[in-house]
Each structure stands twice: as C-alpha cells, then as structure tokens.
Amino acid sequence: PARSLGRGVRRGARCAGGVCDLACGCLKRRRGGCAALPKATILDLSCNNLISLPSDFCSLMHLVKLDLSKNRLQQLPLDFGRLVNLQHLDLLNNRLVTLPVSFAQLKNLKWLDLKDNPLDPVLAKVAGDCLDEKQCKQAAVKVLQHMKAIQSEQDRQRQRKLQAEREMEKKREAEQRAKEAQERELRKREKAEEKERRRREYDAQKAAKQEMEKKTKKETVQARKPASSSRPPQPPRHKHSWSRSVLRVLLFVLLCVLCTLAACKLTELQRQPLCVSVNTLYEDVLAALQNHKTLQNMLQQNSQQ
C-alpha cells in the first residue's frame, strides 16, 4: 500500500488521535494500509507525487477533511462518492481533467479547490478560481450541482437506453410472435392443401372405380344380349291364360250349339218350339251365308272385268 501511494513522502510522519499526516513510514508501521485507518477523519497526502490512489482508499468513509494537493493524480477512483462525510477537499495542482460521476454523492462537501488542474473547460468555469474561502465554498456548491446534473443526465440516458432496449426487446418479441403466427398459418394452409389433395385423389379413385363398374356391367349386358335375342318373345303369362279361357268358352258354346242343332234336326224334338226356333235360325244363317257367297262371286266377277 505504501508503494502504491508513490515515492518522495515525508519521513517520520505520525498518526494519532484521528488526525493522520499519512506517509510511507506511517503505512509501513500499520499493517493493512488504508484498512488500518478505519476511523481517520483528517488525511493529508499532499506533496507525495501520487499518480493514483489505492483500490481500498474509498473505504475511509469517516474522512471529513482530505488534502491531495500538489500530486500527479490524473483521475479519482470511480467510487469516490463513497466518502459521504467529506466536507473539505483540496485537489490543488494535480492533473485532473474530469471528476467521477459519483462525486455528486458528496452532499456534505462545503469546501473545494480545483485550481491548477487541466480541467474540462465547462468544469473549470463551474469551479472558478478558489482564491479565498468564499470562492472555495462556492466552488464546492457549484461543482456538486454540476456533477448532479451530469449524474441526472447520465441516469436519463441510462433510462432512455434501458427503455430503448426494452422497446427493442418488445419489437423482437412481436416479430418473433408474428413469425411464429406466420409459420402456424403456413403449416395450417399446407395441411389444408394436403387434405384437399387427398380428397381429390379419393374422389378420382372412386369415380374411376364407378366407371370401371359401369363398363364391366355394360360389357356383361352386351355379352348376354345375343343369347336373349335368339329366343322368340314370350307373351305375358296372364294374357296367354286369358286367351285360352276365351277360346275354351267359345268352343264350349259352339259345341252346345252343334249339339242343340243336331238334336233339333235328327230327333223327335224338332217339333218343339225351341227346336223350331233353332231350325229357323239355322236356315236363316245358311241363307245369309249363301247370299254372302253370291255377293262375293259377283264382286269377284266385277273385279275381273
């Protein structure tokens, strides 16, 4: 720790009663470096040619007055704002350009000297000259306000960046959801197309099967048609039965008429009134037939002429 504070420190410095004129000799006698001064309130590290401060320097949270003037410090630790009890800070004649953002946390700071540093122009204008007590107190107030503004702006930038990242994440999620929805729609459409294709194939196979069945049936009918056409057409059974019945009745009536006529001509019944009527009718019929025959002959002769 002593070596990290640089060379050329004053020899024989003492640490006692909460007031510490820190030098290499003092830190060498105390094991643990800065950790050996947990309750130090005043610390003078001026004129020690320091380039940087040790990593555990900001653990000295009880410091009230700190003198780092006339060194070669190019920057302060990033967590310098942990020294929340600091009221008096002397940074005269160093190589500081900017201050850490955590500097805004030094709410108790009442005195500040930043003269003879190659400060950023804006920070140099805010800090002023610090030529007397009043100017050094004003420098503390103004620099704190300036650092708080920087911290607020950084916080806003951080929030904007975080918001932009969230928006970007939402956008990526929305794009991912849209992509997944599109893929689902594509799979659904492909599934529907596959189903329609299978249906068309099934309908085509069914139509082909029906066509084949019709063709086979037609060929069978055509094969049977010549055999059936060689047979004479058969009249309906009911019509044939009716004709035969009528024929039988006519034959029976004719037979009865012949029997009656024979009986009336050849037996003694010819004098009976019924037979007389029958014989008369018979003779009339014969006469009509003869006249009909004579008429036919006349017509035949006329046609020959």
Protein backbone atom coordinates (compact mmCIF):
# COMPACT_ATOMS: atom_id res chain seq x y z
CA PRO A 1 0.00 0.00 0.00
CA ALA A 2 2.84 2.39 0.77
CA ARG A 3 4.38 1.87 -2.64
CA SER A 4 1.02 2.41 -4.35
CA LEU A 5 0.89 5.90 -2.83
CA GLY A 6 4.10 6.90 -4.64
CA ARG A 7 7.55 7.93 -3.57
CA GLY A 8 9.07 11.06 -2.03
CA VAL A 9 6.79 11.19 1.05
CA ARG A 10 7.91 12.93 4.18
CA ARG A 11 9.70 10.72 6.66
CA GLY A 12 8.78 10.48 10.33
CA ALA A 13 5.08 11.38 9.96
CA ARG A 14 2.78 10.36 12.81
CA CYS A 15 -0.81 9.06 13.05
CA ALA A 16 -2.66 9.73 16.24
CA GLY A 17 -5.99 10.88 17.69
CA GLY A 18 -7.98 10.75 14.44
CA VAL A 19 -5.57 13.18 12.75
CA CYS A 20 -3.24 11.46 10.32
CA ASP A 21 -0.37 13.04 8.40
CA LEU A 22 -0.09 9.96 6.13
CA ALA A 23 3.32 8.98 4.78
CA CYS A 24 5.03 5.78 3.72
CA GLY A 25 6.59 5.37 7.10
CA CYS A 26 3.22 5.54 8.80
CA LEU A 27 1.61 2.93 6.46
CA LYS A 28 4.60 0.64 6.81
CA ARG A 29 4.13 0.63 10.55
CA ARG A 30 0.40 -0.18 10.15
CA ARG A 31 -0.36 -3.50 8.50
CA GLY A 32 -3.26 -3.36 6.03
CA GLY A 33 -2.64 0.13 4.58
CA CYS A 34 -5.87 2.17 4.39
CA ALA A 35 -7.74 -0.57 6.22
CA ALA A 36 -5.54 0.28 9.23
CA LEU A 37 -7.23 3.72 9.44
CA PRO A 38 -10.94 2.86 9.55
CA LYS A 39 -11.90 5.91 11.64
CA ALA A 40 -9.49 8.54 10.31
CA THR A 41 -11.27 11.89 9.82
CA ILE A 42 -8.40 14.05 8.55
CA LEU A 43 -5.93 12.83 5.96
CA ASP A 44 -3.06 14.84 4.40
CA LEU A 45 -1.47 13.24 1.32
CA SER A 46 -0.20 16.47 -0.24
CA CYS A 47 3.20 16.75 -1.92
CA ASN A 48 3.64 12.98 -2.26
CA ASN A 49 3.92 12.83 -6.06
CA LEU A 50 0.96 10.44 -6.16
CA ILE A 51 -0.21 9.17 -9.53
CA SER A 52 -3.22 7.20 -8.30
CA LEU A 53 -4.96 6.20 -5.09
CA PRO A 54 -5.10 2.61 -3.79
CA SER A 55 -8.16 0.48 -4.60
CA ASP A 56 -9.39 0.47 -0.98
CA PHE A 57 -8.95 4.21 -0.46
CA CYS A 58 -12.69 4.92 -0.67
CA SER A 59 -13.31 2.64 2.30
CA LEU A 60 -12.20 5.56 4.52
CA MET A 61 -15.80 6.68 4.86
CA HIS A 62 -15.15 8.64 8.09
CA LEU A 63 -12.94 11.20 6.35
CA VAL A 64 -14.05 14.80 6.87
CA LYS A 65 -11.01 16.62 5.54
CA LEU A 66 -8.79 15.35 2.72
CA ASP A 67 -5.75 17.06 1.20
CA LEU A 68 -4.50 15.63 -2.09
CA SER A 69 -2.89 18.82 -3.37
CA LYS A 70 0.40 19.00 -5.26
CA ASN A 71 0.42 15.43 -6.58
CA ARG A 72 0.18 13.95 -10.09
CA LEU A 73 -3.29 12.47 -9.88
CA GLN A 74 -4.87 12.09 -13.31
CA GLN A 75 -8.20 10.75 -12.04
CA LEU A 76 -10.04 9.91 -8.85
CA PRO A 77 -11.48 6.45 -8.09
CA LEU A 78 -14.87 5.82 -9.70
CA ASP A 79 -16.43 5.16 -6.27
CA PHE A 80 -15.02 8.38 -4.79
CA GLY A 81 -18.59 9.30 -3.84
CA ARG A 82 -18.49 6.70 -1.02
CA LEU A 83 -16.70 9.33 1.12
CA VAL A 84 -20.11 10.69 2.10
CA ASN A 85 -18.85 12.52 5.21
CA LEU A 86 -16.24 14.54 3.33
CA GLN A 87 -16.56 18.32 3.88
CA HIS A 88 -13.17 19.72 2.85
CA LEU A 89 -11.32 18.57 -0.28
CA ASP A 90 -8.12 20.05 -1.66
CA LEU A 91 -7.15 18.93 -5.16
CA LEU A 92 -4.85 21.85 -5.98
CA ASN A 93 -2.15 21.35 -8.58
CA ASN A 94 -2.86 17.85 -9.97
CA ARG A 95 -3.52 16.56 -13.49
CA LEU A 96 -7.28 16.08 -13.25
CA VAL A 97 -9.41 16.65 -16.33
CA THR A 98 -12.78 15.39 -15.08
CA LEU A 99 -14.34 14.14 -11.88
CA PRO A 100 -16.11 10.78 -11.41
CA VAL A 101 -19.92 10.91 -11.62
CA SER A 102 -20.13 9.54 -8.08
CA PHE A 103 -18.68 12.91 -6.95
CA ALA A 104 -22.30 14.12 -6.89
CA GLN A 105 -22.91 11.92 -3.80
CA LEU A 106 -20.62 14.11 -1.62
CA LYS A 107 -23.65 16.00 -0.24
CA ASN A 108 -21.71 17.27 2.83
CA LEU A 109 -18.92 18.88 0.78
CA LYS A 110 -18.53 22.57 1.76
CA TRP A 111 -15.03 23.48 0.52
CA LEU A 112 -13.30 22.55 -2.74
CA ASP A 113 -10.14 23.66 -4.54
CA LEU A 114 -9.53 22.54 -8.13
CA LYS A 115 -7.01 25.22 -9.17
CA ASP A 116 -4.02 24.38 -11.36
CA ASN A 117 -5.63 21.29 -12.99
CA PRO A 118 -6.13 20.85 -16.76
CA LEU A 119 -9.88 20.69 -16.21
CA ASP A 120 -12.50 20.34 -18.88
CA PRO A 121 -13.49 23.91 -19.89
CA VAL A 122 -17.05 23.53 -18.61
CA LEU A 123 -15.90 22.09 -15.29
CA ALA A 124 -13.17 24.76 -14.97
CA LYS A 125 -15.75 27.52 -15.48
CA VAL A 126 -18.05 25.98 -12.85
CA ALA A 127 -15.25 25.53 -10.28
CA GLY A 128 -13.88 29.07 -10.53
CA ASP A 129 -10.58 30.25 -9.09
CA CYS A 130 -10.90 29.44 -5.36
CA LEU A 131 -8.68 32.36 -4.36
CA ASP A 132 -10.30 32.80 -0.94
CA GLU A 133 -12.56 30.95 1.48
CA LYS A 134 -15.77 32.23 -0.09
CA GLN A 135 -14.77 31.21 -3.63
CA CYS A 136 -13.74 27.72 -2.44
CA LYS A 137 -17.11 27.27 -0.72
CA GLN A 138 -18.92 28.45 -3.87
CA ALA A 139 -16.79 26.05 -5.90
CA ALA A 140 -17.98 23.15 -3.71
CA VAL A 141 -21.65 24.10 -4.19
CA LYS A 142 -21.39 24.75 -7.93
CA VAL A 143 -19.31 21.66 -8.70
CA LEU A 144 -21.75 19.47 -6.73
CA GLN A 145 -24.67 20.95 -8.68
CA HIS A 146 -22.79 20.43 -11.93
CA MET A 147 -21.96 16.82 -11.10
CA LYS A 148 -25.53 16.16 -10.01
CA ALA A 149 -26.72 17.50 -13.37
CA ILE A 150 -24.26 15.20 -15.13
CA GLN A 151 -25.40 12.30 -12.98
CA SER A 152 -29.06 13.08 -13.75
CA GLU A 153 -28.32 13.30 -17.44
CA GLN A 154 -26.48 10.00 -17.32
CA ASP A 155 -29.39 8.50 -15.40
CA ARG A 156 -31.76 9.80 -18.08
CA GLN A 157 -29.52 8.43 -20.80
CA ARG A 158 -29.38 5.14 -18.95
CA GLN A 159 -33.17 5.13 -18.65
CA ARG A 160 -33.53 6.01 -22.33
CA LYS A 161 -31.09 3.28 -23.23
CA LEU A 162 -32.93 0.85 -20.99
CA GLN A 163 -36.25 1.94 -22.50
CA ALA A 164 -34.82 1.58 -25.99
CA GLU A 165 -33.57 -1.89 -25.10
CA ARG A 166 -37.00 -2.77 -23.72
CA GLU A 167 -38.67 -1.42 -26.86
CA MET A 168 -36.22 -3.36 -28.98
CA GLU A 169 -36.91 -6.47 -26.93
CA LYS A 170 -40.67 -5.94 -27.34
CA LYS A 171 -40.15 -5.44 -31.05
CA ARG A 172 -38.11 -8.62 -31.28
CA GLU A 173 -40.77 -10.48 -29.30
CA ALA A 174 -43.51 -9.06 -31.55
CA GLU A 175 -41.54 -10.04 -34.65
CA GLN A 176 -40.98 -13.49 -33.17
CA ARG A 177 -44.70 -13.84 -32.42
CA ALA A 178 -45.56 -12.65 -35.93
CA LYS A 179 -43.07 -15.10 -37.38
CA GLU A 180 -44.50 -17.94 -35.30
CA ALA A 181 -48.05 -16.96 -36.31
CA GLN A 182 -46.98 -16.88 -39.95
CA GLU A 183 -45.37 -20.29 -39.60
CA ARG A 184 -48.53 -21.65 -37.94
CA GLU A 185 -50.65 -20.19 -40.75
CA LEU A 186 -48.32 -21.69 -43.33
CA ARG A 187 -48.49 -25.11 -41.66
CA LYS A 188 -52.28 -24.81 -41.44
CA ARG A 189 -52.51 -23.91 -45.14
CA GLU A 190 -50.18 -26.75 -46.10
CA LYS A 191 -52.26 -29.14 -44.01
CA ALA A 192 -55.48 -27.93 -45.70
CA GLU A 193 -53.88 -28.28 -49.14
CA GLU A 194 -52.71 -31.79 -48.29
CA LYS A 195 -56.19 -32.68 -47.09
CA GLU A 196 -57.74 -31.27 -50.30
CA ARG A 197 -55.23 -33.19 -52.41
CA ARG A 198 -56.08 -36.43 -50.66
CA ARG A 199 -59.81 -35.74 -51.10
CA ARG A 200 -59.34 -35.14 -54.84
CA GLU A 201 -57.34 -38.34 -55.14
CA TYR A 202 -60.05 -40.27 -53.28
CA ASP A 203 -62.79 -38.77 -55.50
CA ALA A 204 -60.77 -39.61 -58.61
CA GLN A 205 -60.25 -43.19 -57.45
CA LYS A 206 -63.94 -43.51 -56.59
CA ALA A 207 -65.01 -42.11 -59.99
CA ALA A 208 -62.57 -44.44 -61.77
CA LYS A 209 -63.95 -47.40 -59.83
CA GLN A 210 -67.53 -46.46 -60.66
CA GLU A 211 -66.61 -46.01 -64.32
CA MET A 212 -64.95 -49.41 -64.32
CA GLU A 213 -68.02 -51.00 -62.73
CA LYS A 214 -70.29 -49.36 -65.34
CA LYS A 215 -68.03 -50.55 -68.15
CA THR A 216 -67.96 -54.08 -66.78
CA LYS A 217 -71.73 -54.11 -66.36
CA LYS A 218 -72.24 -52.82 -69.90
CA GLU A 219 -69.94 -55.46 -71.31
CA THR A 220 -71.82 -58.14 -69.37
CA VAL A 221 -75.18 -56.91 -70.71
CA GLN A 222 -73.82 -56.81 -74.25
CA ALA A 223 -72.48 -60.33 -73.85
CA ARG A 224 -75.89 -61.62 -72.72
CA LYS A 225 -77.98 -59.71 -75.29
CA PRO A 226 -77.42 -62.01 -78.39
CA ALA A 227 -78.48 -65.12 -76.48
CA SER A 228 -81.64 -63.49 -75.27
CA SER A 229 -82.49 -62.05 -78.72
CA SER A 230 -82.44 -65.53 -80.36
CA ARG A 231 -85.42 -66.60 -78.32
CA PRO A 232 -88.94 -65.73 -79.55
CA PRO A 233 -90.63 -63.20 -77.40
CA GLN A 234 -92.81 -64.86 -74.85
CA PRO A 235 -96.21 -63.34 -74.27
CA PRO A 236 -97.12 -62.49 -70.78
CA ARG A 237 -98.48 -65.38 -68.82
CA HIS A 238 -101.64 -63.62 -67.73
CA LYS A 239 -102.50 -62.66 -71.33
CA HIS A 240 -101.93 -66.23 -72.56
CA SER A 241 -104.15 -67.67 -69.82
CA TRP A 242 -106.98 -65.23 -70.66
CA SER A 243 -106.89 -66.10 -74.38
CA ARG A 244 -107.02 -69.80 -73.67
CA SER A 245 -110.02 -69.33 -71.38
CA VAL A 246 -111.90 -67.32 -74.01
CA LEU A 247 -111.10 -69.99 -76.61
CA ARG A 248 -112.38 -72.70 -74.37
CA VAL A 249 -115.63 -70.82 -73.76
CA LEU A 250 -116.17 -70.29 -77.50
CA LEU A 251 -115.51 -73.95 -78.21
CA PHE A 252 -117.91 -74.94 -75.49
CA VAL A 253 -120.62 -72.62 -76.83
CA LEU A 254 -120.04 -73.92 -80.38
CA LEU A 255 -120.26 -77.47 -79.14
CA CYS A 256 -123.50 -76.72 -77.35
CA VAL A 257 -124.92 -75.05 -80.47
CA LEU A 258 -123.95 -78.04 -82.64
CA CYS A 259 -125.44 -80.49 -80.16
CA THR A 260 -128.62 -78.48 -79.97
CA LEU A 261 -128.79 -78.21 -83.76
CA ALA A 262 -128.22 -81.94 -84.20
CA ALA A 263 -130.87 -82.74 -81.63
CA CYS A 264 -133.35 -80.44 -83.31
CA LYS A 265 -132.65 -81.90 -86.76
CA LEU A 266 -132.29 -85.56 -86.09
CA THR A 267 -134.54 -86.32 -83.15
CA GLU A 268 -138.21 -86.05 -82.39
CA LEU A 269 -137.52 -82.74 -80.64
CA GLN A 270 -137.63 -80.91 -83.97
CA ARG A 271 -141.32 -80.11 -83.43
CA GLN A 272 -140.73 -78.46 -80.10
CA PRO A 273 -140.95 -74.66 -80.06
CA LEU A 274 -137.27 -74.31 -79.10
CA CYS A 275 -136.13 -76.59 -81.88
CA VAL A 276 -138.42 -74.82 -84.35
CA SER A 277 -136.72 -71.54 -83.46
CA VAL A 278 -133.34 -73.16 -83.72
CA ASN A 279 -134.08 -74.70 -87.09
CA THR A 280 -135.46 -71.39 -88.36
CA LEU A 281 -132.36 -69.57 -87.17
CA TYR A 282 -130.18 -72.22 -88.79
CA GLU A 283 -131.94 -71.86 -92.10
CA ASP A 284 -131.65 -68.05 -91.91
CA VAL A 285 -127.97 -68.31 -91.25
CA LEU A 286 -127.48 -70.65 -94.18
CA ALA A 287 -129.43 -68.29 -96.41
CA ALA A 288 -127.33 -65.36 -95.26
CA LEU A 289 -124.17 -67.33 -95.94
CA GLN A 290 -125.37 -68.24 -99.38
CA ASN A 291 -126.24 -64.63 -100.13
CA HIS A 292 -122.83 -63.63 -98.82
CA LYS A 293 -121.20 -66.20 -101.10
CA THR A 294 -123.24 -64.94 -104.05
CA LEU A 295 -122.18 -61.37 -103.27
CA GLN A 296 -118.54 -62.41 -103.12
CA ASN A 297 -118.84 -64.09 -106.51
CA MET A 298 -120.39 -61.01 -108.03
CA LEU A 299 -117.70 -58.80 -106.59
CA GLN A 300 -115.06 -61.17 -107.87
CA GLN A 301 -116.54 -61.12 -111.35
CA ASN A 302 -116.69 -57.34 -111.35
CA SER A 303 -113.10 -57.09 -110.25
CA GLN A 304 -112.03 -59.46 -113.04
CA GLN A 305 -113.89 -57.32 -115.60
